[in-house]
Coordinates of C-alpha atoms in Angstrom, one line a residue:
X1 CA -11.6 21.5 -11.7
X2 CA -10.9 18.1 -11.6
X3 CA -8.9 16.2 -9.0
X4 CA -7.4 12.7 -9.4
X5 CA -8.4 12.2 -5.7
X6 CA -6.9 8.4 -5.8
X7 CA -3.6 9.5 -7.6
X8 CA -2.3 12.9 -5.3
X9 CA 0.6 12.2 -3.2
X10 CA 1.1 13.2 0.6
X11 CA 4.2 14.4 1.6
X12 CA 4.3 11.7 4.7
X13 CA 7.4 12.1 6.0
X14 CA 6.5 15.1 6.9
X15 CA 3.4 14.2 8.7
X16 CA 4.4 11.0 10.2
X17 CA 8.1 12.4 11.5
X18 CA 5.4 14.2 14.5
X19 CA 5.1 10.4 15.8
X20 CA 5.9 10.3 19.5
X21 CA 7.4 7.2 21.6
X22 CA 8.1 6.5 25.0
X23 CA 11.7 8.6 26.4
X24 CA 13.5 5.5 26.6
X25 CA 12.2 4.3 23.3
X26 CA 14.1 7.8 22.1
X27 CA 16.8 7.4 23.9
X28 CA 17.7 3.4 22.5
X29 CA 18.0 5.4 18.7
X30 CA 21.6 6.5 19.2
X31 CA 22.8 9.2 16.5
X32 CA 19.2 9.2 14.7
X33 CA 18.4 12.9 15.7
X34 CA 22.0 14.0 13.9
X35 CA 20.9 12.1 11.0
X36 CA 17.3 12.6 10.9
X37 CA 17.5 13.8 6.9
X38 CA 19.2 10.4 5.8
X39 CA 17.0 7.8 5.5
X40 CA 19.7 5.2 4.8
X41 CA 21.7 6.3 8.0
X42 CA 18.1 6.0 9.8
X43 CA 18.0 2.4 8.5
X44 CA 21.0 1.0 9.3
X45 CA 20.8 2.3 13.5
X46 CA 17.2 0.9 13.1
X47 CA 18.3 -2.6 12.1
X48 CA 21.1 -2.8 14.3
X49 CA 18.8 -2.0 17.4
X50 CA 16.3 -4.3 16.3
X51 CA 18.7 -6.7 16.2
X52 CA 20.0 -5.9 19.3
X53 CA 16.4 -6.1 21.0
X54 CA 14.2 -8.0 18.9
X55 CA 10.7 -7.1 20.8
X56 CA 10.4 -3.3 21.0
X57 CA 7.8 -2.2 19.1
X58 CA 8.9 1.2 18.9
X59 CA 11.9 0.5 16.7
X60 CA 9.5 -1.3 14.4
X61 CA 7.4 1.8 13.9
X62 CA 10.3 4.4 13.5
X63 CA 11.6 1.8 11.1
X64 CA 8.1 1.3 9.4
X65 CA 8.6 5.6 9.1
X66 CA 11.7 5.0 7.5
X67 CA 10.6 2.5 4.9
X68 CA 7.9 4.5 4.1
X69 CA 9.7 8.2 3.4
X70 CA 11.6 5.5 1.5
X71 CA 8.6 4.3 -0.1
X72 CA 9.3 0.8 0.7
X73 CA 5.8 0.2 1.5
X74 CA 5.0 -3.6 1.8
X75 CA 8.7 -3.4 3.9
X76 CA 7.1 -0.5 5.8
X77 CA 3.7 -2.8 6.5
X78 CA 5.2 -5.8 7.6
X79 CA 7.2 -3.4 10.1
X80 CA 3.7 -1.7 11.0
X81 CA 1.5 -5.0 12.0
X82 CA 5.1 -5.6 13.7
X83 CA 5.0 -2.9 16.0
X84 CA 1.0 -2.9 16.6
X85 CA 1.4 -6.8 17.6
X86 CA 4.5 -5.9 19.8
X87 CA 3.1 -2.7 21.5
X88 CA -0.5 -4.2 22.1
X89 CA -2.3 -1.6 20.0
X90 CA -0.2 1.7 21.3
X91 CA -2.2 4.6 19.7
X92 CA 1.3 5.5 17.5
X93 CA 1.9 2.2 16.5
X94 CA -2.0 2.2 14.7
X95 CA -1.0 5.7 13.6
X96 CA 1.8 4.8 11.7
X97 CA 0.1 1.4 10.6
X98 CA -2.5 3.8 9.6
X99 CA 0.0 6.3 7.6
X100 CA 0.7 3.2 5.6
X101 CA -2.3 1.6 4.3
X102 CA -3.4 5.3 3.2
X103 CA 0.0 5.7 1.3
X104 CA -0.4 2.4 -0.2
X105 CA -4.3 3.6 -1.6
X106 CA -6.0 1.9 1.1
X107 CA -7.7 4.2 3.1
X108 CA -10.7 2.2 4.1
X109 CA -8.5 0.3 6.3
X110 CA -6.6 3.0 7.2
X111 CA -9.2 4.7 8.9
X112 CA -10.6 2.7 11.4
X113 CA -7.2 2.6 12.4
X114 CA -6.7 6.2 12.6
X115 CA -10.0 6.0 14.8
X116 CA -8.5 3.5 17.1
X117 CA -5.5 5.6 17.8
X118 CA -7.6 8.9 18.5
X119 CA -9.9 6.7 20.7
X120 CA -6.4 5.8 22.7
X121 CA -6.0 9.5 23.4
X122 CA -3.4 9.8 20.5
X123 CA -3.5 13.5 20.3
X124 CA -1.5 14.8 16.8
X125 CA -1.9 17.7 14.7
X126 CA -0.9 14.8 11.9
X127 CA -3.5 12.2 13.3
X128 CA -5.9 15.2 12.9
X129 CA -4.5 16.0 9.1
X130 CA -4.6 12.1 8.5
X131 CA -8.3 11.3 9.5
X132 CA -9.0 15.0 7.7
X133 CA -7.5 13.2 4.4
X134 CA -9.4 9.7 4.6
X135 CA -12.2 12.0 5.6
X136 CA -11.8 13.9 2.4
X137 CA -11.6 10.9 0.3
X138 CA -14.9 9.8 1.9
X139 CA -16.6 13.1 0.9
X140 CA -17.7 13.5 4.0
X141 CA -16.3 17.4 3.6
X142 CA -18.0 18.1 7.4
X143 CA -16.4 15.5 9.2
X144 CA -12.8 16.0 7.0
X145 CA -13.0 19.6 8.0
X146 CA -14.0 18.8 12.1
X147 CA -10.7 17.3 12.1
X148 CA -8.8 19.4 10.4
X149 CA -9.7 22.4 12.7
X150 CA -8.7 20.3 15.3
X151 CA -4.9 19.6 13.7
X152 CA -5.3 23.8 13.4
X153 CA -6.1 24.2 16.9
X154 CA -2.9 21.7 18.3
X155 CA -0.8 23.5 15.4
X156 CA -1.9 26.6 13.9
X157 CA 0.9 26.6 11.5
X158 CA 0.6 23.4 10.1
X159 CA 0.9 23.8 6.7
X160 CA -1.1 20.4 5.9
X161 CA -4.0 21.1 7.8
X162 CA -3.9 24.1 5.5
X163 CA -3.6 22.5 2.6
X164 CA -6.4 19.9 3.1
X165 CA -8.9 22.6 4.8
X166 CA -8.0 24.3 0.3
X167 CA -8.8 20.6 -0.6
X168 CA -12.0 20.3 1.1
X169 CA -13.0 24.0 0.4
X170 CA -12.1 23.6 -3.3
X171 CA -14.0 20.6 -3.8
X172 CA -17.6 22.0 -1.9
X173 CA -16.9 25.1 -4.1
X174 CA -15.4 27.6 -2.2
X175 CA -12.7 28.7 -4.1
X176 CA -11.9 32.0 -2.7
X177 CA -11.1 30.2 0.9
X178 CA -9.6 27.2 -0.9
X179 CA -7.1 29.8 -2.5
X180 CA -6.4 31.5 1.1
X181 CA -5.5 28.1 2.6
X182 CA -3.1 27.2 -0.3
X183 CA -1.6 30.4 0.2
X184 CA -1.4 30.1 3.9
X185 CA 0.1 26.4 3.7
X186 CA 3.0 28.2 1.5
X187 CA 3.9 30.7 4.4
X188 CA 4.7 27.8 6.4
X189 CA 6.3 25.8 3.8
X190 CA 7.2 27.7 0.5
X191 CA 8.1 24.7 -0.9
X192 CA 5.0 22.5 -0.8
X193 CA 4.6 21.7 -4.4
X194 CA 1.0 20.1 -3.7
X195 CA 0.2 23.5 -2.7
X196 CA 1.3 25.2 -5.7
X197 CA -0.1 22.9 -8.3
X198 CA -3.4 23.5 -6.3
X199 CA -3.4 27.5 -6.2
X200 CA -1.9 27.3 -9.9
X201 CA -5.2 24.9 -10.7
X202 CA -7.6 27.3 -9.4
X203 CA -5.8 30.6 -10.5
X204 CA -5.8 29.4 -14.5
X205 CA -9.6 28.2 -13.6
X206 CA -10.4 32.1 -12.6
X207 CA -8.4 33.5 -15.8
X208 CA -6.1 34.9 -13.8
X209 CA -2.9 33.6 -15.8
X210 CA 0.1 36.0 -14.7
X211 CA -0.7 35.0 -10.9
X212 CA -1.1 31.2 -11.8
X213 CA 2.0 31.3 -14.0
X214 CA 5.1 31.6 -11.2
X215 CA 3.3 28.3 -9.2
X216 CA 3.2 26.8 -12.2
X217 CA 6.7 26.8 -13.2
X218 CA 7.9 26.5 -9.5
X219 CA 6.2 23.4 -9.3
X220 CA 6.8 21.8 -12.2
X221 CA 10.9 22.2 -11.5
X222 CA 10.3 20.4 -8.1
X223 CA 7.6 17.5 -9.5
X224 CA 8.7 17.9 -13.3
X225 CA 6.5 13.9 -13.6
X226 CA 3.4 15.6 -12.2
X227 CA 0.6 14.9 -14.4
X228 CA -1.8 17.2 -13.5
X229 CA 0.6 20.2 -13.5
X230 CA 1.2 19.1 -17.4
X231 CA -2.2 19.6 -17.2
X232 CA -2.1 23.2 -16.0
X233 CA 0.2 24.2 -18.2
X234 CA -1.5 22.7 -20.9
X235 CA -4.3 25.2 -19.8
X236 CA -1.8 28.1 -19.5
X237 CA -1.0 27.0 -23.4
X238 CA -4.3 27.3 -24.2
X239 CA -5.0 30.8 -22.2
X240 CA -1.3 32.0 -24.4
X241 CA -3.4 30.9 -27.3
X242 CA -0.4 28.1 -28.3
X243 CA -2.7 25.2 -29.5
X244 CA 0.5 23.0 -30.4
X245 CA 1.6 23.7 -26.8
X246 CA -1.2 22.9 -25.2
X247 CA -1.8 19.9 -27.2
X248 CA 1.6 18.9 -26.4
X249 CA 0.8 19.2 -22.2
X250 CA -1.9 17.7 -22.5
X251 CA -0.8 14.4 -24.5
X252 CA 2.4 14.2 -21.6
X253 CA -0.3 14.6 -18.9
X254 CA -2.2 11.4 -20.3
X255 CA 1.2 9.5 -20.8
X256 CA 1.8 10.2 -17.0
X257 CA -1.9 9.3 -15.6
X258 CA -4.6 8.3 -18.4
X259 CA -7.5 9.3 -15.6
X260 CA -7.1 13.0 -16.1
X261 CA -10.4 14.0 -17.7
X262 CA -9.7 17.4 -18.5
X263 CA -6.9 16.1 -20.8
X264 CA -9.2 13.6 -22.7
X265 CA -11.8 16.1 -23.1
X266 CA -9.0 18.5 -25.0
X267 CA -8.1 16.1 -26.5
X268 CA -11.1 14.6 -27.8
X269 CA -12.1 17.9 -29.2
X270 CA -8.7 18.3 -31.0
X271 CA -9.0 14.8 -32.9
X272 CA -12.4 15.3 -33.9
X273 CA -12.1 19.1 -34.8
X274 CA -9.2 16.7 -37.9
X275 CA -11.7 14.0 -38.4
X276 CA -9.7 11.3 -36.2
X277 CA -13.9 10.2 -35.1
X278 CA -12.1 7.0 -33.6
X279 CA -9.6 8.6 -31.6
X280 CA -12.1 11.2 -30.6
X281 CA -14.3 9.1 -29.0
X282 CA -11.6 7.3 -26.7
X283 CA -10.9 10.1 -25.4
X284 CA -14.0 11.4 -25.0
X285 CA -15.6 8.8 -23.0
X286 CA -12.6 8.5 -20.9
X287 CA -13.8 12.4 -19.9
X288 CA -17.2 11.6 -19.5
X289 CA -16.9 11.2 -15.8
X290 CA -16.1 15.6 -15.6
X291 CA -17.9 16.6 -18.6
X292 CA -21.0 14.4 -19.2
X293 CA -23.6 16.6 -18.6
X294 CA -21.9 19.7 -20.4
X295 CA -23.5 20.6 -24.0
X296 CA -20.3 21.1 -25.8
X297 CA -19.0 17.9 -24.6
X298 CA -21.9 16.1 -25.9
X299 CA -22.3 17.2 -29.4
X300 CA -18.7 16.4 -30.0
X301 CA -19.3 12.7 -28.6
X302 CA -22.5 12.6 -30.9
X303 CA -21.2 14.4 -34.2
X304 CA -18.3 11.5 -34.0
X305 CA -20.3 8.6 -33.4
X306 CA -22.1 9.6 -36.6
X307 CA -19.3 10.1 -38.2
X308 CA -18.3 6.9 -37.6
X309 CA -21.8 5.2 -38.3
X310 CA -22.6 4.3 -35.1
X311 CA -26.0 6.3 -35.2
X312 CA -27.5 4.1 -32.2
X313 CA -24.5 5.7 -30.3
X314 CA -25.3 9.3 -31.9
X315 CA -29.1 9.2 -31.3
X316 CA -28.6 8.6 -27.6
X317 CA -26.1 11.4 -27.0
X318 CA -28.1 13.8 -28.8
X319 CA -30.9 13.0 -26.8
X320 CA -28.5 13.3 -23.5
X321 CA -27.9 16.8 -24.6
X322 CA -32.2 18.0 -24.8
X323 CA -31.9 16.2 -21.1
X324 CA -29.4 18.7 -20.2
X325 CA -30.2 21.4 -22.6
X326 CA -33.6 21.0 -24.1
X327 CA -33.3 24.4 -26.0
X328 CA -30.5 22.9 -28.2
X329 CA -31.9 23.2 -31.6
X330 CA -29.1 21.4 -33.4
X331 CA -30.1 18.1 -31.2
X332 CA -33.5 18.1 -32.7
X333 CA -32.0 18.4 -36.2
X334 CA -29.3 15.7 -35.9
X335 CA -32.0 13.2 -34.2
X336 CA -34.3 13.9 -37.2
X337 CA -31.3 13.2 -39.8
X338 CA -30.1 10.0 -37.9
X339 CA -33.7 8.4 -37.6
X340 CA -34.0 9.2 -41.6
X341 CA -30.7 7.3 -42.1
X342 CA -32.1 4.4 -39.6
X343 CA -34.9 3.8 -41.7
X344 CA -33.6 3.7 -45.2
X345 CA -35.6 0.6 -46.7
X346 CA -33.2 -2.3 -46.7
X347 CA -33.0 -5.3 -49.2
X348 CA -36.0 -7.6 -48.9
X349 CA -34.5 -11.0 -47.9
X350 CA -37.0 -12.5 -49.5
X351 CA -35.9 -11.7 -52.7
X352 CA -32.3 -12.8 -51.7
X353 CA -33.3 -16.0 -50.6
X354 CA -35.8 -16.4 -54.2
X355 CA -32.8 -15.9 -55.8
X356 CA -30.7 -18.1 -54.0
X357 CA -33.4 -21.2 -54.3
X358 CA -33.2 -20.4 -58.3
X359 CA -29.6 -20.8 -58.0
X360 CA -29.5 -24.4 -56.9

């Protein structure tokens, strides 16, 4: 299945909320415990002790927290380099720092910061989840999954850890574990959409469509401008045999992220299957990433470059598919008909130009 790895969203309030200062750190946040759920309450105790103080870096970082569940991120950064200047480097200071470059799609400089705070004997079942993530989006599965056992053994519950211990499983292939870690994650939080879509994903890819069905549609209630579950249920269409459906989920899955390849491929196969060879291709090679070494993808990509004359385009395709599958008889068929059509005797210039001199 494919996975926008990029483009999925972490649920970081819930990972970061772990974050752990010093007692009298705690005990300077009057009335934030008994208003924990309200970011704007958080905010405004936050700025008035900040203003109060000035130089504790702890309020920076619970504010940088706050910010971020708020997703106020270049706020949330400024707050983060605020608190690691003013703490000297405390291990939950880099963490949160950390929390932030990843949510921003910066996880190369998130992690050595991540690093730094395990090195300082920052010891988090969310550190553990965090590095497990950037670890993840590395593919480097062994290491992502060293750390996530870790997060399992400081918190066996945590329903992250399961969830990324599915993501890593699902991507080396191991879809039967993936699908008991999704599950698991849901125990602990039966609301986790990410977990859902996930366990929906891999359900509809096992043609097992009455299980995948309730995730689905519990998901999609909760995240309802999730493009990869329009995705899914454009595959449930499709399973339901409801091609206008399907077409349908998959057009509103490309209108809310144009990288999901699976869409383009169904898509490509729908416009060439009416003779739209131009729209075909676009969407085509925008799946070529997922689908570029798979016969049926190939023949379409060839059959509309020749439809649309572009038989340099065609020839090389076909040939891509006897690389792949060299027992495809039709691709030794369409190369023979494109090089007849390559080289049809074309006007003799020198005639043209005779004629031409004539003229004058």
């Amino acid at each position: 299945m494919l996975r926008v790895h990029g483009l999925l969203l972490l649920v970081v309030s819930s990972l970061i909320c772990s974050c752990s200062f010093d007692k009298d750190a705690r005990e300077q946040m009057v009335d934030l415990q008994q208003v924990k759920d309200d970011p704007e309450a958080q905010l405004v105790n936050l700025n008035a002790a900040i203003e109060q103080t000035g130089s504790d870096g702890s309020l920076y970082a619970r504010r940088a927290v706050v910010l971020l569940r708020k997703g106020e991120l270049r706020q949330a950064l400024q707050d983060a380099n605020k608190a690691v200047k003013l703490t000297r480097d405390e291990p939950s200071s880099l963490f949160v720092k950390a929390q932030v470059l990843r949510t921003m799609g910066k996880p190369e400089e998130a992690l050595p910061l991540a690093l730094q705070a395990e090195r300082n004997s920052y010891q988090s079942s969310s550190l553990y989840v965090l590095l497990g993530d950037l670890y993840l989006q590395r593919r480097d599965y062994k290491q992502a999954l060293t750390y996530l056992n870790k997060a399992q053994e400081l918190s066996p519950d945590d329903e992250f850890a399961f969830y990324y211990k599915g993501r890593v499983l699902e991507t080396t292939g191991d879809s039967a574990r993936a699908m008991y870690n999704y599950r698991n994650a849901l125990e602990q939080a039966p609301s986790f959409v990410e977990a859902k879509r996930e366990l929906s994903g891999l359900l509809l890819a096992r043609n097992e469509i009455p299980a995948a069905k309730p995730y689905l549609a519990s998901a999609m209630q909760v995240a309802p401008a999730d493009a990869l579950l329009w995705y899914y249920k454009g595959l449930l269409y499709k399973a339901e045999q409801k091609p206008d459906s399907a077409l349908q989920a998959f057009n509103q899955a490309i209108s809310l992220n144009d990288t999901i390849q699976g869409a383009h491929y169904w898509l490509g196969l729908q416009q060439h299957s009416i003779g739209n060879n131009e729209a075909a291709i676009v969407h085509l090679q925008k799946a070529a990433p997922g689908y570029k070494r798979k016969p049926k993808y190939l023949s379409t990509l060839a059959s509309a470059y020749e439809r649309s004359g572009q038989y340099g385009m065609a020839m090389a395709t076909y040939q891509r598919i006897l690389e792949v599958e060299p027992t495809y008889t039709y691709a030794y068929q369409a190369i023979s008909r494109i090089k007849s059509k390559l080289v049809k005797p074309k006007p003799d210039s020198t005639v043209v130009q005779q004629v031409q001199i004539e003229e004058l």
